[in-house]
Coordinates of N, CA and C and ligand atoms in Angstrom, one line a residue:
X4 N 10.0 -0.6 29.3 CA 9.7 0.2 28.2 C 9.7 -0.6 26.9
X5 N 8.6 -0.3 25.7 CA 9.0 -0.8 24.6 C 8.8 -0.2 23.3
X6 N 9.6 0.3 22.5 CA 9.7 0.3 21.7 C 8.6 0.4 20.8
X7 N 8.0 0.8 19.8 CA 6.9 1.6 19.0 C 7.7 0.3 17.6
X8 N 7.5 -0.8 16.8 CA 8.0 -0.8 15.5 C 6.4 -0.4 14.7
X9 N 7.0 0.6 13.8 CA 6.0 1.2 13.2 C 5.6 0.5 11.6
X10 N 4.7 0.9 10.8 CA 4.7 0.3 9.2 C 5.6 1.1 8.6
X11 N 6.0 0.3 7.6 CA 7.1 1.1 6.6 C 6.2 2.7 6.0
X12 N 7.3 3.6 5.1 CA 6.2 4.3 4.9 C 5.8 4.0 3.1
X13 N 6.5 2.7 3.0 CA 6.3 2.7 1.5 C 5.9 1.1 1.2
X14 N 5.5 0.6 0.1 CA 5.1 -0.9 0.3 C 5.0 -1.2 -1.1
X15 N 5.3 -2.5 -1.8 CA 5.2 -2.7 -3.1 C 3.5 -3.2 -3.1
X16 N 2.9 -2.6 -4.2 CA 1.6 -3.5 -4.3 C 1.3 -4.1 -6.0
X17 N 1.3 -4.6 -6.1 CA 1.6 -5.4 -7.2 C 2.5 -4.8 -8.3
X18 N 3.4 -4.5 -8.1 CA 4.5 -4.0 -8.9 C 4.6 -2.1 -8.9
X19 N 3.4 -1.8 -8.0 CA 3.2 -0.5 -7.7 C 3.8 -0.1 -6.4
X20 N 4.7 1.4 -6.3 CA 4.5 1.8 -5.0 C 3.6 2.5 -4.4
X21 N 3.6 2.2 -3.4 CA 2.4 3.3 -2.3 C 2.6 3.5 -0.8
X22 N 2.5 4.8 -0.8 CA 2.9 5.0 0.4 C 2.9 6.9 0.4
X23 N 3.6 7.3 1.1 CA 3.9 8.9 1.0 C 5.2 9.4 0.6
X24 N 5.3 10.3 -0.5 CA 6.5 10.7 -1.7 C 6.7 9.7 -2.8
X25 N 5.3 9.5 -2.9 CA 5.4 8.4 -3.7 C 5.0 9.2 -5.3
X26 N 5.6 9.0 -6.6 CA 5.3 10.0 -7.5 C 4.7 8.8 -8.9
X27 N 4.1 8.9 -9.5 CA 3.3 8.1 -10.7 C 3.2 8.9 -11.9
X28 N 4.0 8.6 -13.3 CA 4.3 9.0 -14.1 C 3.9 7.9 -15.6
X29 N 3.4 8.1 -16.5 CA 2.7 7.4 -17.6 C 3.5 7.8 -18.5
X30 N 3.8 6.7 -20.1 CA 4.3 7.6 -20.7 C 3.4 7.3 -21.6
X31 N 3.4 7.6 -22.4 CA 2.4 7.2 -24.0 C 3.2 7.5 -25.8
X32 N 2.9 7.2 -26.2 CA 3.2 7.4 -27.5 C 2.8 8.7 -27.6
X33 N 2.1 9.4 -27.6 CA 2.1 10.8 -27.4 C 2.8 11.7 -27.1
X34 N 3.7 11.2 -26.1 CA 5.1 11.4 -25.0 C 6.0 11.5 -25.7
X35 N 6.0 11.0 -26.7 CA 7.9 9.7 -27.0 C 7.9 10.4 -28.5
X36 N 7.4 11.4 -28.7 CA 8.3 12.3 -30.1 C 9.5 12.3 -30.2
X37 N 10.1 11.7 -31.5 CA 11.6 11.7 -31.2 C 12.4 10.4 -31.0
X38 N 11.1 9.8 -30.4 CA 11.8 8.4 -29.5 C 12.3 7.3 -30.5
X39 N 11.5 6.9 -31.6 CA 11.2 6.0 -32.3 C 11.7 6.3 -33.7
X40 N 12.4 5.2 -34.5 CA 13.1 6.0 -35.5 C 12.2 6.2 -36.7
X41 N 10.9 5.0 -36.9 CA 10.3 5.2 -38.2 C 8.9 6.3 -37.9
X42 N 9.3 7.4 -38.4 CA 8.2 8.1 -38.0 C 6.8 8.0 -38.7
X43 N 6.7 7.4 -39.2 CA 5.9 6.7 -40.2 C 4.4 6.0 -39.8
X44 N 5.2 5.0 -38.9 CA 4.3 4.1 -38.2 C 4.0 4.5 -37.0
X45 N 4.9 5.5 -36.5 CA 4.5 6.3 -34.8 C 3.4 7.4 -35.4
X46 N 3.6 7.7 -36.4 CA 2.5 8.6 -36.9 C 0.9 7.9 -37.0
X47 N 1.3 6.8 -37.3 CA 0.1 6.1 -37.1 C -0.6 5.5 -36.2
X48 N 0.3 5.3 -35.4 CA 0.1 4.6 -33.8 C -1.1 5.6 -32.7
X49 N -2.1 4.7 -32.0 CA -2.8 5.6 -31.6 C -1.7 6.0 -30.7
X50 N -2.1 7.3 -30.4 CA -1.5 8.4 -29.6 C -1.7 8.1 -28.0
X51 N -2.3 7.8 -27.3 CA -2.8 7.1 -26.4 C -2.3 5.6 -26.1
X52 N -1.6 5.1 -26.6 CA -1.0 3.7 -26.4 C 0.1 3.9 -25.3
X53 N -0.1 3.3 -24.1 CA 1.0 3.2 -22.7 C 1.7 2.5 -23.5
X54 N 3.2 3.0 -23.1 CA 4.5 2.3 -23.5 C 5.1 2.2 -22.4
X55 N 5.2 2.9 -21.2 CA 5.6 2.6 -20.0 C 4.7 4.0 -18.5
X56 N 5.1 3.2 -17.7 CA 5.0 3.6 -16.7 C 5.9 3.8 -15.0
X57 N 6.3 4.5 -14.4 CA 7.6 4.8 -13.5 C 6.4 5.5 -12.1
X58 N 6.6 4.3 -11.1 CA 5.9 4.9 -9.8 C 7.7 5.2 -9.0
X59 N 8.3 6.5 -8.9 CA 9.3 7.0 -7.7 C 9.4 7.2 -6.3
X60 N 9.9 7.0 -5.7 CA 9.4 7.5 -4.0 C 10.9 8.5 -4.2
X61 N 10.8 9.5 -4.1 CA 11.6 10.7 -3.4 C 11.2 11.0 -2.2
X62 N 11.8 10.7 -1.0 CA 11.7 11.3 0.2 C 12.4 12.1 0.6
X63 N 13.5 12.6 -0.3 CA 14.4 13.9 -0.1 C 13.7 14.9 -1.2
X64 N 13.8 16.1 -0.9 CA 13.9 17.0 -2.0 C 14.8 16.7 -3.0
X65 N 14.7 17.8 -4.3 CA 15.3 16.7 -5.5 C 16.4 18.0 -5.6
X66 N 17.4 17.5 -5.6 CA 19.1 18.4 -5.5 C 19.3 17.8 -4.2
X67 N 18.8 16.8 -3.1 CA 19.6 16.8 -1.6 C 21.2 15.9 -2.0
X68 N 22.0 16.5 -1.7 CA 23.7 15.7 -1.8 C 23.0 14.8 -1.0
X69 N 23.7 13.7 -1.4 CA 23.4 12.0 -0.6 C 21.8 11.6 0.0
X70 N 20.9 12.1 -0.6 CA 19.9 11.8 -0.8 C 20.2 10.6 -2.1
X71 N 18.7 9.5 -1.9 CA 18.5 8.5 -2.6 C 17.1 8.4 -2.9
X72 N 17.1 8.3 -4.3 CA 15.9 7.9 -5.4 C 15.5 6.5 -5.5
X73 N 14.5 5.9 -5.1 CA 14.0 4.5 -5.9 C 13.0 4.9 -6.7
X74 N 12.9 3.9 -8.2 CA 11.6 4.1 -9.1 C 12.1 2.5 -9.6
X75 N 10.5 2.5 -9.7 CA 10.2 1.3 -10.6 C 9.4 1.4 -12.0
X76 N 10.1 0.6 -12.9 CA 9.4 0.6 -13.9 C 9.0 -0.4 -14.8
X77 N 8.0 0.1 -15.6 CA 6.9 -1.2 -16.5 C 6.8 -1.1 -17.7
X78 N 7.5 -1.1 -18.4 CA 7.3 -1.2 -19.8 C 6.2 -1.9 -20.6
X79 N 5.6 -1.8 -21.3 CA 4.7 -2.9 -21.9 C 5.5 -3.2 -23.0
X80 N 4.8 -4.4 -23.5 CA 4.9 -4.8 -24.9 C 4.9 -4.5 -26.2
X81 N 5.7 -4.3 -27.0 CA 4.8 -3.4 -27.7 C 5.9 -3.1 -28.9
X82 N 5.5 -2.8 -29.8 CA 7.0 -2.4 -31.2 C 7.0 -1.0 -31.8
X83 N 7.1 -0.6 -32.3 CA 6.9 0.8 -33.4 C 7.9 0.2 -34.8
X84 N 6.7 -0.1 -35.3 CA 8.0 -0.8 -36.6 C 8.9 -2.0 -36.0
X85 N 9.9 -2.1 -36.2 CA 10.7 -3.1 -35.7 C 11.4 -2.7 -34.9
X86 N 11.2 -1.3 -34.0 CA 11.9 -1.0 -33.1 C 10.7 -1.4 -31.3
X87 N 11.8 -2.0 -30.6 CA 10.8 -2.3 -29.7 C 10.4 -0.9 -28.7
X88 N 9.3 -1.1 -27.9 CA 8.9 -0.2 -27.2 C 10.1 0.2 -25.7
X89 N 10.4 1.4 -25.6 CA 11.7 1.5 -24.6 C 11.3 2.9 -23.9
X90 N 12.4 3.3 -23.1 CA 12.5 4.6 -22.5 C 12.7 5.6 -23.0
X91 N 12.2 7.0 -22.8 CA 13.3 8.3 -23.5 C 14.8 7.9 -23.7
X92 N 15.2 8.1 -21.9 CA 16.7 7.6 -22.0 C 17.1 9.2 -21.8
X93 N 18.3 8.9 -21.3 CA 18.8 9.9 -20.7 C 20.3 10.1 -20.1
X94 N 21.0 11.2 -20.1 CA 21.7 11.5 -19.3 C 21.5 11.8 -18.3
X95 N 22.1 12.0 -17.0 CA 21.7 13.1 -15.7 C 22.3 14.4 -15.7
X96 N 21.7 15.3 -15.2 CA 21.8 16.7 -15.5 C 23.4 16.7 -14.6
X97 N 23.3 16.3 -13.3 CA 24.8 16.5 -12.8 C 25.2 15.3 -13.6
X98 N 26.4 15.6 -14.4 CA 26.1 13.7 -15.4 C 27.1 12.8 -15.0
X99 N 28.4 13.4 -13.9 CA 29.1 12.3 -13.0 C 27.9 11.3 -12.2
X100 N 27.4 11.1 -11.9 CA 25.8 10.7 -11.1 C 25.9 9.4 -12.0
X101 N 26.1 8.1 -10.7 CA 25.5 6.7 -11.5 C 24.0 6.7 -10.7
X102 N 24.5 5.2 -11.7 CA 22.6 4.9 -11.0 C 22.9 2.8 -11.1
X103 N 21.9 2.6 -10.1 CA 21.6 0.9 -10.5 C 20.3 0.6 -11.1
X104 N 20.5 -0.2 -11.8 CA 19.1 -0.8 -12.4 C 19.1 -2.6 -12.0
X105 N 17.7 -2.5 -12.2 CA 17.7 -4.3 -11.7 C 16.6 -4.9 -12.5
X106 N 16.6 -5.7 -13.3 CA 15.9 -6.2 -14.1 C 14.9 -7.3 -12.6
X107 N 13.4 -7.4 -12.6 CA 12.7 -7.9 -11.6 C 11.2 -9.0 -12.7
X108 N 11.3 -8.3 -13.5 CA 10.3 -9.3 -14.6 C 9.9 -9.5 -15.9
X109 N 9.7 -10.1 -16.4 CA 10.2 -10.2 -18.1 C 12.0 -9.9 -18.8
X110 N 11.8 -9.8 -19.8 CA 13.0 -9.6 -20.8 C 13.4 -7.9 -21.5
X111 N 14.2 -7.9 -21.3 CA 14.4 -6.8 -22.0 C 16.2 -6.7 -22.0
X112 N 16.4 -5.4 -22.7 CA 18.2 -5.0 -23.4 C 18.0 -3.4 -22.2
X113 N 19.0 -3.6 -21.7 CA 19.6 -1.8 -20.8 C 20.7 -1.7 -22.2
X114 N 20.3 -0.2 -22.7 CA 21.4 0.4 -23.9 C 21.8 1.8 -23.3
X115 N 23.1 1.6 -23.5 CA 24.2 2.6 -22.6 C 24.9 3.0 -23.9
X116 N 24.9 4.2 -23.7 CA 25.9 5.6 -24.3 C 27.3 6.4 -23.9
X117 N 28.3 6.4 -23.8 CA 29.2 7.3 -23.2 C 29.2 8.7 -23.5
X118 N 29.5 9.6 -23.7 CA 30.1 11.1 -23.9 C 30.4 11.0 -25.7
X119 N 31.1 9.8 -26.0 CA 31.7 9.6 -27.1 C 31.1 9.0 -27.8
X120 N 29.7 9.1 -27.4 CA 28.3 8.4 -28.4 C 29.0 6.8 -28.7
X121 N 30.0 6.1 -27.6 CA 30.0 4.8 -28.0 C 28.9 4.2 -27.2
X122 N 28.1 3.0 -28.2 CA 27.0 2.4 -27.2 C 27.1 0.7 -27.1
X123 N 26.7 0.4 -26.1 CA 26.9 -1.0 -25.7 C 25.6 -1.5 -24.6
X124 N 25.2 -2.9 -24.7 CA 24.0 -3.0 -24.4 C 24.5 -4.1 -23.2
X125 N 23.2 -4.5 -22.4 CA 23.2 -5.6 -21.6 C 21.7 -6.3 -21.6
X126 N 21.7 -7.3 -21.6 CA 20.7 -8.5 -21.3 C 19.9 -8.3 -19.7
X127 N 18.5 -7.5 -19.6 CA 18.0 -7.5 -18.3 C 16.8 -8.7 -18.6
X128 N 16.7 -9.2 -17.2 CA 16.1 -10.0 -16.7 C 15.9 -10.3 -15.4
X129 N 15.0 -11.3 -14.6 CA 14.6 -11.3 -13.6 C 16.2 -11.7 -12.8
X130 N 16.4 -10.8 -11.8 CA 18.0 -10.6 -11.6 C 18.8 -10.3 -11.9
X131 N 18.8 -9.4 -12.7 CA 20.1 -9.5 -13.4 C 20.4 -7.6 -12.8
X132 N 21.9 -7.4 -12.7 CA 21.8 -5.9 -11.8 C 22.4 -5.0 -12.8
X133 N 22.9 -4.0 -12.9 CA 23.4 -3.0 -13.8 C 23.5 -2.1 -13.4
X134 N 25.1 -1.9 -13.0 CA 25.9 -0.6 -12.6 C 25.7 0.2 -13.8
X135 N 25.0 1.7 -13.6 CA 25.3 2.7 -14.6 C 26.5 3.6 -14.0
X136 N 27.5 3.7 -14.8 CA 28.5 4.7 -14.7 C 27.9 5.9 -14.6
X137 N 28.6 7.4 -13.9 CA 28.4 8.2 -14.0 C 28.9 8.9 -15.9
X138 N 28.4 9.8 -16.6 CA 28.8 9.8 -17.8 C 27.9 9.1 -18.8
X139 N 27.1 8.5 -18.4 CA 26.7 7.3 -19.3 C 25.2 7.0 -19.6
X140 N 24.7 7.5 -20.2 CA 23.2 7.6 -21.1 C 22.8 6.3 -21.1
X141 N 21.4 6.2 -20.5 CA 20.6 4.9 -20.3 C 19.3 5.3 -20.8
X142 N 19.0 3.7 -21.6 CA 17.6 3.7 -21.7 C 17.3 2.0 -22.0
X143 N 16.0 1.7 -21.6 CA 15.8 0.3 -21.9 C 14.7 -0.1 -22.6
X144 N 14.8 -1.1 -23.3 CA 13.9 -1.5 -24.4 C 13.2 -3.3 -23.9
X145 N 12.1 -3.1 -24.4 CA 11.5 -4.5 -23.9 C 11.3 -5.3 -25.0
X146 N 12.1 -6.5 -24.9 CA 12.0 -7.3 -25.9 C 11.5 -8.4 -26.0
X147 N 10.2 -8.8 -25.0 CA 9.9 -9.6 -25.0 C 8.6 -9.7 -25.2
X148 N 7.6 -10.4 -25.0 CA 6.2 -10.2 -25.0 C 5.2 -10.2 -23.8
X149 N 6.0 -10.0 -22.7 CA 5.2 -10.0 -21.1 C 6.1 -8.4 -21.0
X150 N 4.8 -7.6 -19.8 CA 5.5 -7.0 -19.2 C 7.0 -6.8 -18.9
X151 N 7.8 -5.9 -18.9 CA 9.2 -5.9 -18.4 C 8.7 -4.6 -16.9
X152 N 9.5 -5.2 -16.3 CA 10.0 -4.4 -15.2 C 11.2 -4.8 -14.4
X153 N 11.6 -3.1 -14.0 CA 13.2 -3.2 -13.4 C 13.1 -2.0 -12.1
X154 N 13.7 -2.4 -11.4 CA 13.8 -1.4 -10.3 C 15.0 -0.2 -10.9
X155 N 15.4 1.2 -10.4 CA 16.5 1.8 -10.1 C 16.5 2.4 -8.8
X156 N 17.7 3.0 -8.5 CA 17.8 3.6 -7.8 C 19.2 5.0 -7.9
X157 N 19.0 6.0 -8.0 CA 19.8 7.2 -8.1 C 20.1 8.4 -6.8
X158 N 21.0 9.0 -7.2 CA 21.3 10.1 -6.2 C 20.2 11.3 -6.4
X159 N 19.7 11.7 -5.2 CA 18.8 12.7 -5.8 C 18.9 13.9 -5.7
X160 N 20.5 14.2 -6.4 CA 21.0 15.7 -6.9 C 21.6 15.2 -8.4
X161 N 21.2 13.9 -8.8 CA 21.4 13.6 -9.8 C 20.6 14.3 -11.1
X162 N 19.4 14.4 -11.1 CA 18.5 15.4 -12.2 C 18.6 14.2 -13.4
X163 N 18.0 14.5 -14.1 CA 17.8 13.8 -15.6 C 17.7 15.3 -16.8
X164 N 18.4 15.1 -17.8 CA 18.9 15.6 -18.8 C 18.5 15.0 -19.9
X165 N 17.0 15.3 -20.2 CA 16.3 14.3 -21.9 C 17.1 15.2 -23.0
X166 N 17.1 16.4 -22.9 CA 17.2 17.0 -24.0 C 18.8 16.3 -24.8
X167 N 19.5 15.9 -24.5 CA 20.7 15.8 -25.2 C 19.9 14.5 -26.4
X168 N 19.2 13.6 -25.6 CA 19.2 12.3 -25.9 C 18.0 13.1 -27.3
X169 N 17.1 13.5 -27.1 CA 15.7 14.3 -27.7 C 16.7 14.7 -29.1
X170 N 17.5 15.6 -29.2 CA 18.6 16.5 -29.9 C 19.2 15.3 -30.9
X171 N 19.6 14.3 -30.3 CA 20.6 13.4 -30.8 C 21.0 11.8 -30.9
X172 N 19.6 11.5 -30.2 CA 19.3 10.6 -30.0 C 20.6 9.1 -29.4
X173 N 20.4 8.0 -29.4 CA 21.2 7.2 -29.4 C 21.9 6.9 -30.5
X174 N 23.6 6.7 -30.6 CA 23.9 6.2 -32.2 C 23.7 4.8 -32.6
X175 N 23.0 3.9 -31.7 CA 22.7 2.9 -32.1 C 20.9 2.3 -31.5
X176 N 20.6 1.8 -32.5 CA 18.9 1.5 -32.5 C 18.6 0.5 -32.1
X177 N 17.8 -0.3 -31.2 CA 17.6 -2.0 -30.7 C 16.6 -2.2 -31.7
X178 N 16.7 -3.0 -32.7 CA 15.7 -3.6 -33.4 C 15.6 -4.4 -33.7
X179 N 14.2 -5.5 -33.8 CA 13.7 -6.9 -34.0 C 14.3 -7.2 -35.4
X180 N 15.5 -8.4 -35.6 CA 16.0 -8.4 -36.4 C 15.2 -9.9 -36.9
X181 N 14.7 -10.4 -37.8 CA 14.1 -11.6 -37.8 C 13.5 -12.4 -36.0
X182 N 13.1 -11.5 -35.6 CA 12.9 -12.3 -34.0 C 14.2 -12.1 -32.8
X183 N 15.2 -11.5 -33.3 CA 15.9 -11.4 -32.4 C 16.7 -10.0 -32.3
X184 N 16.7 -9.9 -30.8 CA 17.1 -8.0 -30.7 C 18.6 -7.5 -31.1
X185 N 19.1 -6.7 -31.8 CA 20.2 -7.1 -32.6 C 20.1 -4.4 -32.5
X186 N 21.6 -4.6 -32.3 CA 21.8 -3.4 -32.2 C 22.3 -2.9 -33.3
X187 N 21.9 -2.0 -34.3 CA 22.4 -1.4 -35.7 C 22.7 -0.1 -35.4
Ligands
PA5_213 O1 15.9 7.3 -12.9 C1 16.0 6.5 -13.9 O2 16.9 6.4 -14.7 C2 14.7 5.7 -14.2 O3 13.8 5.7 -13.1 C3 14.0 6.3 -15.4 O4 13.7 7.6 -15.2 C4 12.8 5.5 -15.8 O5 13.2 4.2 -16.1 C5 12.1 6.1 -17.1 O6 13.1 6.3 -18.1 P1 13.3 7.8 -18.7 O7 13.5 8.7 -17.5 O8 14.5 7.7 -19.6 O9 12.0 8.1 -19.5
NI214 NI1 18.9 7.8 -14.7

């Protein structure tokens, strides 16, 4: 007798997934009201400008206890004023819920939040990993001038929770300070 090894049901294709439960999400400046602190210049910005992009495979329903999420994502290049181009950012709805992130190409800053609106950053890059605590507001910003991309992976009865971040944003801002990313 032998054995059947079948194809995966998922496959990286150039920084994309594909496969089945595979989900494709865009963001744009259009999106990201709120996001950016000079409203000025996002007012001016065409509306239509990709700032990032997130392909997910959920193969659980989304609430399964010990179910597991992967998403990848791509940030582009890009500024609004002197603030670089980043993610909404977010809590998780169940907000004990960690998550990993993995920096896979280009440069960029992971900026973390606690409960107690203390924030503190880390240096992503090709390798580099990032335990998110349960409790702990994430978003990342690309500071470089190539593409950024980073893998995660989450629990998927974890949920995502924008509104706190939307309401109140981060207490601290990643911005190009003379050329270098510097948190105010
Ligand atoms: O689950 C995650 O934390 C990531 O996959 C993010 O959703 C992704 O990086 C996009 O960021 P945000 O959800 O904050 O817009
Ligand atoms: Ni998350």
């Amino acid at each position: 007798t032998s054995a059947a090894v079948s194809n995966p049901t998922l496959f990286f294709n150039g920084g994309i997934l594909q496969g089945e439960g595979v989900e494709h999400a865009t963001r744009r400046i259009k999106d990201l009201d709120n996001v950016f602190q000079d409203t000025k210049v996002f007012g001016k910005t065409d509306p239509e400008t990709l700032v990032y992009e997130v392909s997910s495979f959920l193969p659980v329903a989304e609430g399964t206890p010990g179910g597991l999420y992967f998403g990848l994502t791509h940030i582009h290049p890009g500024k609004v004023g002197n603030e670089y181009f980043m993610t909404k950012g977010h809590f998780h709805a169940l907000i004990d819920r960690a998550e990993y992130y993995w920096g896979i190409k280009g440069e960029g800053v992971l900026i973390l939040m606690n409960e107690n609106r203390e924030v503190w950053a880390e240096r992503m890059f090709p390798g580099s990993l990032h335990f998110i605590p349960g409790r702990v507001a994430h978003r990342v910003a690309n500071t470089g001038s190539q593409l950024l991309s980073f893998g995660a992976s989450w629990p998927a009865d974890a949920g995502h929770n924008y509104e706190e971040i939307r309401k109140n944003g981060f207490a601290r801002r990643l911005i190009d300070k003379n050329g270098i990313p510097t948190l105010i």
